[in-house]
Coordinates of C-alpha atoms in Angstrom, one line a residue:
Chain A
X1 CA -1.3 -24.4 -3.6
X2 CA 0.4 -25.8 -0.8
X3 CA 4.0 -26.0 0.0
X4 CA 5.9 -28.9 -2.2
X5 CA 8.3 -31.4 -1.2
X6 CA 11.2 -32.2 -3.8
X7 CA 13.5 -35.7 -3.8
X8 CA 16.8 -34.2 -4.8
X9 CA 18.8 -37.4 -3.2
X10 CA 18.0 -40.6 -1.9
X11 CA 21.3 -41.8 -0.8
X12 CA 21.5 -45.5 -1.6
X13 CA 18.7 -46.0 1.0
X14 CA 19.9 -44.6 3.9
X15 CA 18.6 -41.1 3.9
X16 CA 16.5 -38.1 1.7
X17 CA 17.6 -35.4 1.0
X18 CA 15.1 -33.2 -0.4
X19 CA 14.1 -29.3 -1.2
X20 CA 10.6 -28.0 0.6
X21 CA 9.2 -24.5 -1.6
X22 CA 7.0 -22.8 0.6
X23 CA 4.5 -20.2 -1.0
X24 CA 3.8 -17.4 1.3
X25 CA 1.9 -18.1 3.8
X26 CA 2.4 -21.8 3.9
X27 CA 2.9 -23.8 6.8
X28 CA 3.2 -27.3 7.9
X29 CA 1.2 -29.0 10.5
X30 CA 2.4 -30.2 13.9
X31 CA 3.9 -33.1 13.4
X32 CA 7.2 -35.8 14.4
X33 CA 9.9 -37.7 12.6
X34 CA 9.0 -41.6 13.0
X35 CA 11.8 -42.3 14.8
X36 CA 14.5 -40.4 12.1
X37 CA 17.2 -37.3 12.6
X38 CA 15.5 -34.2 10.7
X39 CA 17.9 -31.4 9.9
X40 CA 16.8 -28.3 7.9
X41 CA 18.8 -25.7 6.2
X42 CA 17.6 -22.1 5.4
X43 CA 18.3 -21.8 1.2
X44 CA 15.9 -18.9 1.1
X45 CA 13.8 -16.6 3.2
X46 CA 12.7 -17.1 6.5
X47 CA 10.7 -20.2 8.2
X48 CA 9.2 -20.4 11.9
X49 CA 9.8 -23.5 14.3
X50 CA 7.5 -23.9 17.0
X51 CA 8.4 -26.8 19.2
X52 CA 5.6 -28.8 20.9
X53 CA 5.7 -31.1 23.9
X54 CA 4.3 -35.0 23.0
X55 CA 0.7 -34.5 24.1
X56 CA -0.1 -37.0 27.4
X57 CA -1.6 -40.1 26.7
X58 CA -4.7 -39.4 29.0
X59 CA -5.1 -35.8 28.6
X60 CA -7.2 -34.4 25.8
X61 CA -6.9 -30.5 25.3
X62 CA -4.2 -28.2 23.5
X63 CA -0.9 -28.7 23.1
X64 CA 1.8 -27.2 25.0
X65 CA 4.0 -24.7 23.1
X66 CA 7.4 -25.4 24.2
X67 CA 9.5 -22.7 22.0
X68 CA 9.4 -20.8 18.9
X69 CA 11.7 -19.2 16.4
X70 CA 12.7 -17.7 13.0
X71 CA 15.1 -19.0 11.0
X72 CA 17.2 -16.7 8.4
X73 CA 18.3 -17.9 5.5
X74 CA 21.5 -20.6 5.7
X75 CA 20.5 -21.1 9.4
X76 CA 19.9 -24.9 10.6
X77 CA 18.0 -26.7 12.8
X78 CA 17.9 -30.5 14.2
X79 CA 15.0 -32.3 15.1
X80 CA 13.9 -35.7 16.4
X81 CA 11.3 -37.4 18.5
X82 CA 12.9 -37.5 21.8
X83 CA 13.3 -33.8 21.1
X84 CA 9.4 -33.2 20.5
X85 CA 7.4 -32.1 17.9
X86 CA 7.0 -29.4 15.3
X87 CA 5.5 -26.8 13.0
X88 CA 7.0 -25.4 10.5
X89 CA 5.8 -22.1 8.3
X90 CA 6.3 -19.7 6.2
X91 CA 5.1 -16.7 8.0
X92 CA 5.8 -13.9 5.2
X93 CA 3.0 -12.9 3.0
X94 CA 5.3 -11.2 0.7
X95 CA 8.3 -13.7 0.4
X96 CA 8.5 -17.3 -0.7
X97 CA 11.2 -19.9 1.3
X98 CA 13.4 -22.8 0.2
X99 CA 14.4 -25.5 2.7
X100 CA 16.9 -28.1 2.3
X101 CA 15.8 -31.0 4.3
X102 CA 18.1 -34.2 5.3
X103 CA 16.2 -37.4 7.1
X104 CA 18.2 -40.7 8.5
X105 CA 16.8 -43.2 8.3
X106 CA 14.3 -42.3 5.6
X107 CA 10.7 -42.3 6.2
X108 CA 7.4 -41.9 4.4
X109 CA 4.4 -41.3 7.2
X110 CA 4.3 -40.0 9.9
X111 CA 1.8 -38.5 12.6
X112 CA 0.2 -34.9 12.6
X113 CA -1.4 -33.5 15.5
X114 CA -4.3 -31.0 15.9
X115 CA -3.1 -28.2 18.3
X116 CA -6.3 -27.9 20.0
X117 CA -6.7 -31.7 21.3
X118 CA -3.6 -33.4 20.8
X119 CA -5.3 -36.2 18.7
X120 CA -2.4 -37.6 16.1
X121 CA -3.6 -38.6 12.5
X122 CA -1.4 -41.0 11.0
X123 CA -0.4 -39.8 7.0
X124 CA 1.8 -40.7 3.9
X125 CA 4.4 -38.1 2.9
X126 CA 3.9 -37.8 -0.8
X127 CA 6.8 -35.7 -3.2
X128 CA 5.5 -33.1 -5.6
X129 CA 8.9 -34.1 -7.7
X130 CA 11.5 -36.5 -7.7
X131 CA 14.7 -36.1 -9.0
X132 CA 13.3 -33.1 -11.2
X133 CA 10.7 -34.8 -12.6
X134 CA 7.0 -33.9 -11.3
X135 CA 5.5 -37.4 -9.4
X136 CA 1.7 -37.7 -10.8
X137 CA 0.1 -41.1 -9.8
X138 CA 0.2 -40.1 -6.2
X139 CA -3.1 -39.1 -4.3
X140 CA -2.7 -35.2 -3.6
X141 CA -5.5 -35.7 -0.6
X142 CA -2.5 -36.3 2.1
X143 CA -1.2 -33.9 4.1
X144 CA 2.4 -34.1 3.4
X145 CA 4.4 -32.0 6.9
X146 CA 8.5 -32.1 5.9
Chain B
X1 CA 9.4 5.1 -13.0
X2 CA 10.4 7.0 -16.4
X3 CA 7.9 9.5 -18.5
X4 CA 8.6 7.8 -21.4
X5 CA 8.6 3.8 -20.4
X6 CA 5.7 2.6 -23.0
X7 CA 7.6 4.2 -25.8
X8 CA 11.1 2.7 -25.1
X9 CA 9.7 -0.7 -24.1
X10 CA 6.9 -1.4 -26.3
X11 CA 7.0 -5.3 -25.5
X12 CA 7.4 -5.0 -22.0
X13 CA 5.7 -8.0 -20.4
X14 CA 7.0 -8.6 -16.8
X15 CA 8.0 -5.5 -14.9
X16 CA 9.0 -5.7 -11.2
X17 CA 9.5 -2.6 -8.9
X18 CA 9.4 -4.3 -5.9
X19 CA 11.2 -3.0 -3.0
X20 CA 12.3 0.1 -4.6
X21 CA 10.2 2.6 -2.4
X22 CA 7.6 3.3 -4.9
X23 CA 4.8 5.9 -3.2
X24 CA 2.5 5.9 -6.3
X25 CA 2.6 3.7 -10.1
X26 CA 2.3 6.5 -12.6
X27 CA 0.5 7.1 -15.9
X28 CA 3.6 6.0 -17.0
X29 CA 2.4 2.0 -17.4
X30 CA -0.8 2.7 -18.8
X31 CA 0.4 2.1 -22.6
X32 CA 2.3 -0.9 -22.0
X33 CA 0.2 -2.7 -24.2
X34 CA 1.8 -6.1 -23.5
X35 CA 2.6 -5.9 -19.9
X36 CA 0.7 -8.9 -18.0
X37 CA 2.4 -9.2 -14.5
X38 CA 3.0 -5.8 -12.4
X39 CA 5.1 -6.8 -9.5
X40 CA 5.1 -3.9 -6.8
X41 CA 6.0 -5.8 -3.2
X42 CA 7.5 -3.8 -0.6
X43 CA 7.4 -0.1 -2.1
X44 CA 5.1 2.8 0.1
X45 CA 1.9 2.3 -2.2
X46 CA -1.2 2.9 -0.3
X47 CA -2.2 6.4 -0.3
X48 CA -4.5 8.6 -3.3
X49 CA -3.2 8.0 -6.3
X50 CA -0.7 4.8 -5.9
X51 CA -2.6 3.7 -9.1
X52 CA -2.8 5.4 -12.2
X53 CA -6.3 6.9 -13.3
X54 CA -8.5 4.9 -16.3
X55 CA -6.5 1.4 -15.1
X56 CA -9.2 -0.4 -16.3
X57 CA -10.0 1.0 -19.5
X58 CA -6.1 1.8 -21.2
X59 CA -4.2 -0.8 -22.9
X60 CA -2.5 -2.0 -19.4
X61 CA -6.0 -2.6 -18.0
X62 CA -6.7 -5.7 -21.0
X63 CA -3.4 -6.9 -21.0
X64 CA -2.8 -7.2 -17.1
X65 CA -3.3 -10.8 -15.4
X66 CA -0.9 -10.6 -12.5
X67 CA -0.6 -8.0 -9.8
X68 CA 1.1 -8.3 -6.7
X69 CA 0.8 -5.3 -4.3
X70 CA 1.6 -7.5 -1.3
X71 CA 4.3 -5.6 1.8
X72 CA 2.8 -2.0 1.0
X73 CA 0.1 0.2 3.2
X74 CA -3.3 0.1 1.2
X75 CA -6.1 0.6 4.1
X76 CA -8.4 -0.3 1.1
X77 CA -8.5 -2.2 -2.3
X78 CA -7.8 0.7 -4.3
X79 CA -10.7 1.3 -6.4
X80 CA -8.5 1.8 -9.6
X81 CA -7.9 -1.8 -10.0
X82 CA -11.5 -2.7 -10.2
X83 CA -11.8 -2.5 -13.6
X84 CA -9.1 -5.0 -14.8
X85 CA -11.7 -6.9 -16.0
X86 CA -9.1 -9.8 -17.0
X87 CA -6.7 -10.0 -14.0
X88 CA -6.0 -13.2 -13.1
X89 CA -3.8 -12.8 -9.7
X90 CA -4.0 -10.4 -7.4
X91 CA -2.0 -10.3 -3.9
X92 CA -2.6 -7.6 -1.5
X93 CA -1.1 -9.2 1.4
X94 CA 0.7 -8.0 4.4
X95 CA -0.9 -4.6 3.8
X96 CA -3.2 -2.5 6.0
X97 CA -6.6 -3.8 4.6
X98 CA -10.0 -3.5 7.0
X99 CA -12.5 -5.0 4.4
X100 CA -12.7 -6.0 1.2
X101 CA -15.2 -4.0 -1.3
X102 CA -18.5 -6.1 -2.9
X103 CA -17.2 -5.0 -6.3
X104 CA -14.1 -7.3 -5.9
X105 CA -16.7 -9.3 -8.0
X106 CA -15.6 -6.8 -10.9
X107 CA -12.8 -8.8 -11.4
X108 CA -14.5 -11.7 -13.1
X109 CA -11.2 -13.5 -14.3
X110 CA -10.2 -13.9 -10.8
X111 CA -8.6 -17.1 -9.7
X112 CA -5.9 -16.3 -7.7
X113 CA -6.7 -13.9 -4.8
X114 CA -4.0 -13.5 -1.7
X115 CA -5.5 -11.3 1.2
X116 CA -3.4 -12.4 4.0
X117 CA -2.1 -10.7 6.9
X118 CA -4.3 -7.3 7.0
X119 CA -6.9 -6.4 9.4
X120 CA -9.6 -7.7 7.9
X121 CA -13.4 -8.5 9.6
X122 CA -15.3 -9.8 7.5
X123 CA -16.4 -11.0 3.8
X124 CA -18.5 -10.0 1.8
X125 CA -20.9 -12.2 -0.1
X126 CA -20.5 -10.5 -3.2
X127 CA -16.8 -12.3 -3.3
X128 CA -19.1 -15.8 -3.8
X129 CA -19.7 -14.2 -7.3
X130 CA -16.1 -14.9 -8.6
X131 CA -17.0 -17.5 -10.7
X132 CA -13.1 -18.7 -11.8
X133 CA -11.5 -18.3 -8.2
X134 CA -9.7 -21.1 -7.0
X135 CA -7.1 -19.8 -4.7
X136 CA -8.5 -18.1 -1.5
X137 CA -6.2 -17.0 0.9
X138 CA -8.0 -14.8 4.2
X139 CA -5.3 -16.4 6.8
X140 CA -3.8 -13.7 9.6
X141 CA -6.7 -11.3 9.6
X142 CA -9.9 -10.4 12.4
X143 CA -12.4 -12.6 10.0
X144 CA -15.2 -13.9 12.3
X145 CA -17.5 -15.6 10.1
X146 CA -17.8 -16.7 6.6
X147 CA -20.6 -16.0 4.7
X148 CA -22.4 -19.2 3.9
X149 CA -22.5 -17.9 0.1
X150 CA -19.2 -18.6 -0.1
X151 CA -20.0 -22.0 -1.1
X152 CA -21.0 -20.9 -4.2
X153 CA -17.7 -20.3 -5.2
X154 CA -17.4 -24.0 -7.0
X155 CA -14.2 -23.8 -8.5
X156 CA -12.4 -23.3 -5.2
X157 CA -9.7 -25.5 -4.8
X158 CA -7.9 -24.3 -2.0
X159 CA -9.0 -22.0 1.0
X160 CA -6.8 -20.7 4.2
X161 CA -8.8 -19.2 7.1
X162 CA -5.7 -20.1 9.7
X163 CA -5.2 -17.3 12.3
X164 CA -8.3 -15.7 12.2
X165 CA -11.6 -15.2 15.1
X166 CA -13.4 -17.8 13.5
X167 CA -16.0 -19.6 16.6
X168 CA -17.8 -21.8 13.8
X169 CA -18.1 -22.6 9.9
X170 CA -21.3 -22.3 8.1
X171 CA -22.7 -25.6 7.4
X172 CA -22.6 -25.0 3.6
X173 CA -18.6 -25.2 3.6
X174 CA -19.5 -29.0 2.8
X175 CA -21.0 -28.5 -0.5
X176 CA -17.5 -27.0 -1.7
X177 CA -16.6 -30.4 -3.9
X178 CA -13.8 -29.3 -5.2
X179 CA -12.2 -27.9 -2.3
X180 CA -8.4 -29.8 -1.6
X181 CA -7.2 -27.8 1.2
X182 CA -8.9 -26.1 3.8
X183 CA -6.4 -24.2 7.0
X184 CA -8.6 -23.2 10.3
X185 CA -5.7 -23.5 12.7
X186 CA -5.0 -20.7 15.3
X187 CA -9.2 -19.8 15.5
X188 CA -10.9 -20.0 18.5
X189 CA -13.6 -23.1 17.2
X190 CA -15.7 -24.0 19.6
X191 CA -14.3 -27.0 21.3
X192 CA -17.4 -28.1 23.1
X193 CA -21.1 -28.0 22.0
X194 CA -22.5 -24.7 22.7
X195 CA -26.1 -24.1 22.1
X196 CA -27.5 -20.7 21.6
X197 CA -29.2 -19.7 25.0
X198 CA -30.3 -16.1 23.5
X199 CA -33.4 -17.4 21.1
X200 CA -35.6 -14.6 20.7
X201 CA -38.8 -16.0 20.0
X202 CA -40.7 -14.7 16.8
X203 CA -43.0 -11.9 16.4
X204 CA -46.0 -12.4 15.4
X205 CA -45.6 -11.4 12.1
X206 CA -43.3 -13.9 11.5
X207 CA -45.7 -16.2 13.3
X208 CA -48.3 -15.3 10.8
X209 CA -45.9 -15.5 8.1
X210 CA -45.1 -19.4 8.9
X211 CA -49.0 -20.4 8.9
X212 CA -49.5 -19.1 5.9
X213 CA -46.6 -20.5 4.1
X214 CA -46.7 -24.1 5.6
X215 CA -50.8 -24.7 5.7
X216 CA -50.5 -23.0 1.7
X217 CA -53.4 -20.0 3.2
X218 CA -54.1 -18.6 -0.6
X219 CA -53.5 -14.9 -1.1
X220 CA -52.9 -12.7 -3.9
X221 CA -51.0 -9.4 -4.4
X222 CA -53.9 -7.9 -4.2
X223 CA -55.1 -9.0 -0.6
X224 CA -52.1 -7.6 0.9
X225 CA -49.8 -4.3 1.7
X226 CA -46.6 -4.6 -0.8
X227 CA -44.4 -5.0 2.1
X228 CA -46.5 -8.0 3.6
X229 CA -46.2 -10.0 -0.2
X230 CA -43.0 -9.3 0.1
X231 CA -41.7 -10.4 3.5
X232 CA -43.8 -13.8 2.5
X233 CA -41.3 -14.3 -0.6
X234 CA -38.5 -14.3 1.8
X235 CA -39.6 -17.6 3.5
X236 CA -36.5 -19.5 4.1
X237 CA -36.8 -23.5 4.5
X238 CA -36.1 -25.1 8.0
X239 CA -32.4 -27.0 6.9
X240 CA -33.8 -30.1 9.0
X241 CA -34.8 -32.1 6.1
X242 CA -37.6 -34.0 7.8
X243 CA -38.9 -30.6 8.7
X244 CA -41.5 -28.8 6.5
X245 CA -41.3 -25.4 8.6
X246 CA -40.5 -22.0 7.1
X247 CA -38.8 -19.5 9.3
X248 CA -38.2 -15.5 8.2
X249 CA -36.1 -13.8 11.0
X250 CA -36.2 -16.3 14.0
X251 CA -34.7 -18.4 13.9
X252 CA -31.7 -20.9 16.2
X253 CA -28.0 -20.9 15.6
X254 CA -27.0 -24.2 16.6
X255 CA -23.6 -25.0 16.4
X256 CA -23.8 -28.6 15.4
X257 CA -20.3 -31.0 15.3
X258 CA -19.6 -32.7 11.8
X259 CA -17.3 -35.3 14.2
X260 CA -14.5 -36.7 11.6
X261 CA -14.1 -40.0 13.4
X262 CA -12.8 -38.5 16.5
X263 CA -10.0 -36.8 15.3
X264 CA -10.8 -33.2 14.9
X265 CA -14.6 -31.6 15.2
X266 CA -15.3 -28.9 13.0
X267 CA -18.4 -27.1 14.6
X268 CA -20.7 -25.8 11.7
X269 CA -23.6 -23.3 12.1
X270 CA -27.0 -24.9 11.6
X271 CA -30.4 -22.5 11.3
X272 CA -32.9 -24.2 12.6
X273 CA -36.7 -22.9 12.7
X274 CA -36.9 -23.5 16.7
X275 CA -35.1 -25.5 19.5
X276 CA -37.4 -28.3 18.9
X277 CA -36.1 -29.0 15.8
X278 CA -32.7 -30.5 16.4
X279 CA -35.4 -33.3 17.0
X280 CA -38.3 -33.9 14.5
X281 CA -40.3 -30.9 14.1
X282 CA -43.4 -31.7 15.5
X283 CA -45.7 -29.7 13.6
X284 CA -44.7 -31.6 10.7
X285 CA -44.0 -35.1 11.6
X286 CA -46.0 -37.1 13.5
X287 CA -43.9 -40.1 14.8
X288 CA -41.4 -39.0 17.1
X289 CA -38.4 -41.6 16.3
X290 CA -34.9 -39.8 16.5
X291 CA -34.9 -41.0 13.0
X292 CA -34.0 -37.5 11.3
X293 CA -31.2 -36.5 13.3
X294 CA -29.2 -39.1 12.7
X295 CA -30.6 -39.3 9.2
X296 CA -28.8 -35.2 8.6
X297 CA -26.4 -36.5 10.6
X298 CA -25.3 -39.3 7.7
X299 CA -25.4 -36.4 5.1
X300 CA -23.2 -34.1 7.0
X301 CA -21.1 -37.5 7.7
X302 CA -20.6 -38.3 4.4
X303 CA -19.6 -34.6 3.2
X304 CA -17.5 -34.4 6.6
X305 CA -15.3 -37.5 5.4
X306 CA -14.5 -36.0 2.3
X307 CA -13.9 -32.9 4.0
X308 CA -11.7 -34.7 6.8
X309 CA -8.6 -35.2 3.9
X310 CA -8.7 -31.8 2.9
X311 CA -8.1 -30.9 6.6
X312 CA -4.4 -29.2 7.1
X313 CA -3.1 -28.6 10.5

């Protein structure tokens, strides 16, 4: 129902590696990278990146939109805090997307945002599979941005 | 596609045409007895005729549970596809939709239903009556309100309104238990508390109509013109629950904040019977503590927790 995140690789600690399926439609909150290099490769479809400043500390109203793009497939992209933040989707409601997704360090929570008052929720990352096999015990209630 | 295609593949049960510039699907499919997903993305359906005549009642019309028509240029559900009594998915997004029909609710096997990115304004109640849907997608459309009987649709599991011209949710969205994942972003919800300046107040029909219902004034069918016994029957309850009062067509839009802990406020759409009533109504209750707010405000709290993890972006 949402879009699924899938350990392929854990690299003996110091990274994942995983595959993101994105239905159509789909789409990420805004969200950062606790501290961790993000890249993303293209494996299928399309996805849009829309880069946010860090809201201020005292201000509360929307976000500011830095930049926005569409990625083809076997483009990449880089990501990390001091860069900003971001929002990924799948924008097509006729094609599905595949991501390849590499993190260093690894991490498992990290903060989303809510566009229209720059309040950050902190939340657990959760895999829909690991390794091939489909992860069960874990609460599906979490929002789970790549 | 080929005159003779039921007679060459008999056992035919996944056939896709998608992307292959398709202006109409032919009587050709009808006698595919075994077909159960149609996949037509992408082709130039849209016009009279993209769907064969007597869908619904051929062998293709039982045996069909997955359709996907999304990426083609129907300005309406075609009417054709009505009948396929046992579909199961059905994706008409990214076409040129403006509404969606009340007999959607034709489709009583329904659980998968993609609508995304058409033109859409707004819902029709009758889509409530899908009794097996659980995957409701309205996102990228010009929806600007849901109807509160959407609630009723229990087995609903996941619901995407993003990128719509949505200024509030009813307040029955909380009594959808099952629901896991709700998307709102990219509507213009109402940031601040807005109350509704523009009360009209009511007639005195409807005046009448509340003594009569809340001090129980007897009457029969027989003391009264049919319309009269009839516009009593419509009494709807005042939602305030320490309220007794009945309201007919007066009535307050409040747009009330279900506050989840700071973080995000969903405004909801609360009918009230008057102004007053935000506070205990007075021609029910006699103490005037602020008791009952925050009393309705615990059972919207409680709801609005769960409701805070189903939240996305």
């Amino acid at each position: 129902f949402r879009y699924t995140r899938n350990l392929v690789d854990s690299g003996n600690g110091k990274f994942n590696l995983m595959i993101l399926c994105w239905g159509e439609g789909h789409g990420s909150s805004i969200h950062d990278h606790t501290d961790s290099h993000c890249f993303m490769k293209i494996l299928q479809g399309n996805l849009k990146e829309t880069l946010f400043e860090w809201p201020e500390k005292k201000e509360n109203g929307e976000m500011t939109k830095k930049s926005e793009r569409v990625l083809r497939e076997n483009q990449c992209a880089y990501i990390n805090d001091s860069i900003g933040l971001h929002r990924v989707e799948n924008i097509s409601h006729t094609e599905t997307a595949v991501s390849l997704h590499l993190y260093s360090p690894p991490f498992d929570s990290c903060n989303t945002f809510d566009q229209r008052t720059g309040h950050k929720h902190k939340v657990k990352m959760t895999f829909y599979s690991q390794y091939g096999e489909r992860t069960h015990c874990v609460s599906t209630r979490y929002h789970a941005p790549c | 596609l080929p005159e003779g295609l039921s007679q060459w593949f008999p056992a035919l049960e996944v056939l896709d045409v998608s992307g292959t510039g398709l202006a109409e699907l032919g009587a050709e499919l009808l006698a595919l007895p075994r077909l159960h997903t149609l996949l037509a993305k992408n082709n130039r359906l849209g016009g009279p005729g993209s769907l064969p005549k007597g869908l619904g009642q051929a062998p293709l019309g039982r045996s069909l549970r997955v359709l996907n028509l999304s990426g083609n240029r129907f300005a309406e559900v075609p009417p054709d596809l009505l009948g396929l009594r046992g579909l199961q998915s059905l994706s008409l997004g990214g076409n040129r939709l403006h509404g969606i029909p009340p007999d959607i609710q034709e489709l009583r096997s329904l659980e998968f239903l993609y609508l995304g990115g058409n033109f859409i304004t707004s819902i029709p109640p009758e889509l409530a009556n899908l009794p097996s849907l659980s995957y409701l997608v309205l996102c990228d459309n010009k929806i600007q309100s849901i109807p509160p009987q959407l609630a009723q649709l229990h087995s609903l599991r996941s619901l995407s309104l993003h990128n719509n011209l949505l200024t509030y949710l009813p307040r029955e969205i909380l009594n959808l238990v099952h629901l896991e994942e709700l998307s709102l972003r990219g509507n213009p919800l109402v940031v601040r508390f807005v109350r509704d300046l523009t009360y009209n107040p009511p007639s005195l029909q409807e005046l009448a109509g509340r003594t009569i219902k809340t001090r129980n004034v007897p009457y029969a069918p027989s003391d009264l013109p049919e319309n009269l016994v009839r516009y009593l029957s419509l009494a709807s309850n005042c939602p305030n629950p320490k309220c007794g009062g009945v309201y007919f067509d007066s009535c307050v839009r409040q747009i009330k904040f279900v506050d989840f802990c700071g973080k995000y406020r969903l405004p909801l759409m609360h009918y009230l019977c008057s102004p007053e009533c935000s506070s205990p109504c007075s021609s029910a209750s006699q103490s005037s503590t602020s008791q009952s707010e925050s009393d309705s405000e615990d059972e919207a709290s409680v709801a609005a927790r769960r409701m805070q993890k189903v939240l996305l972006g």
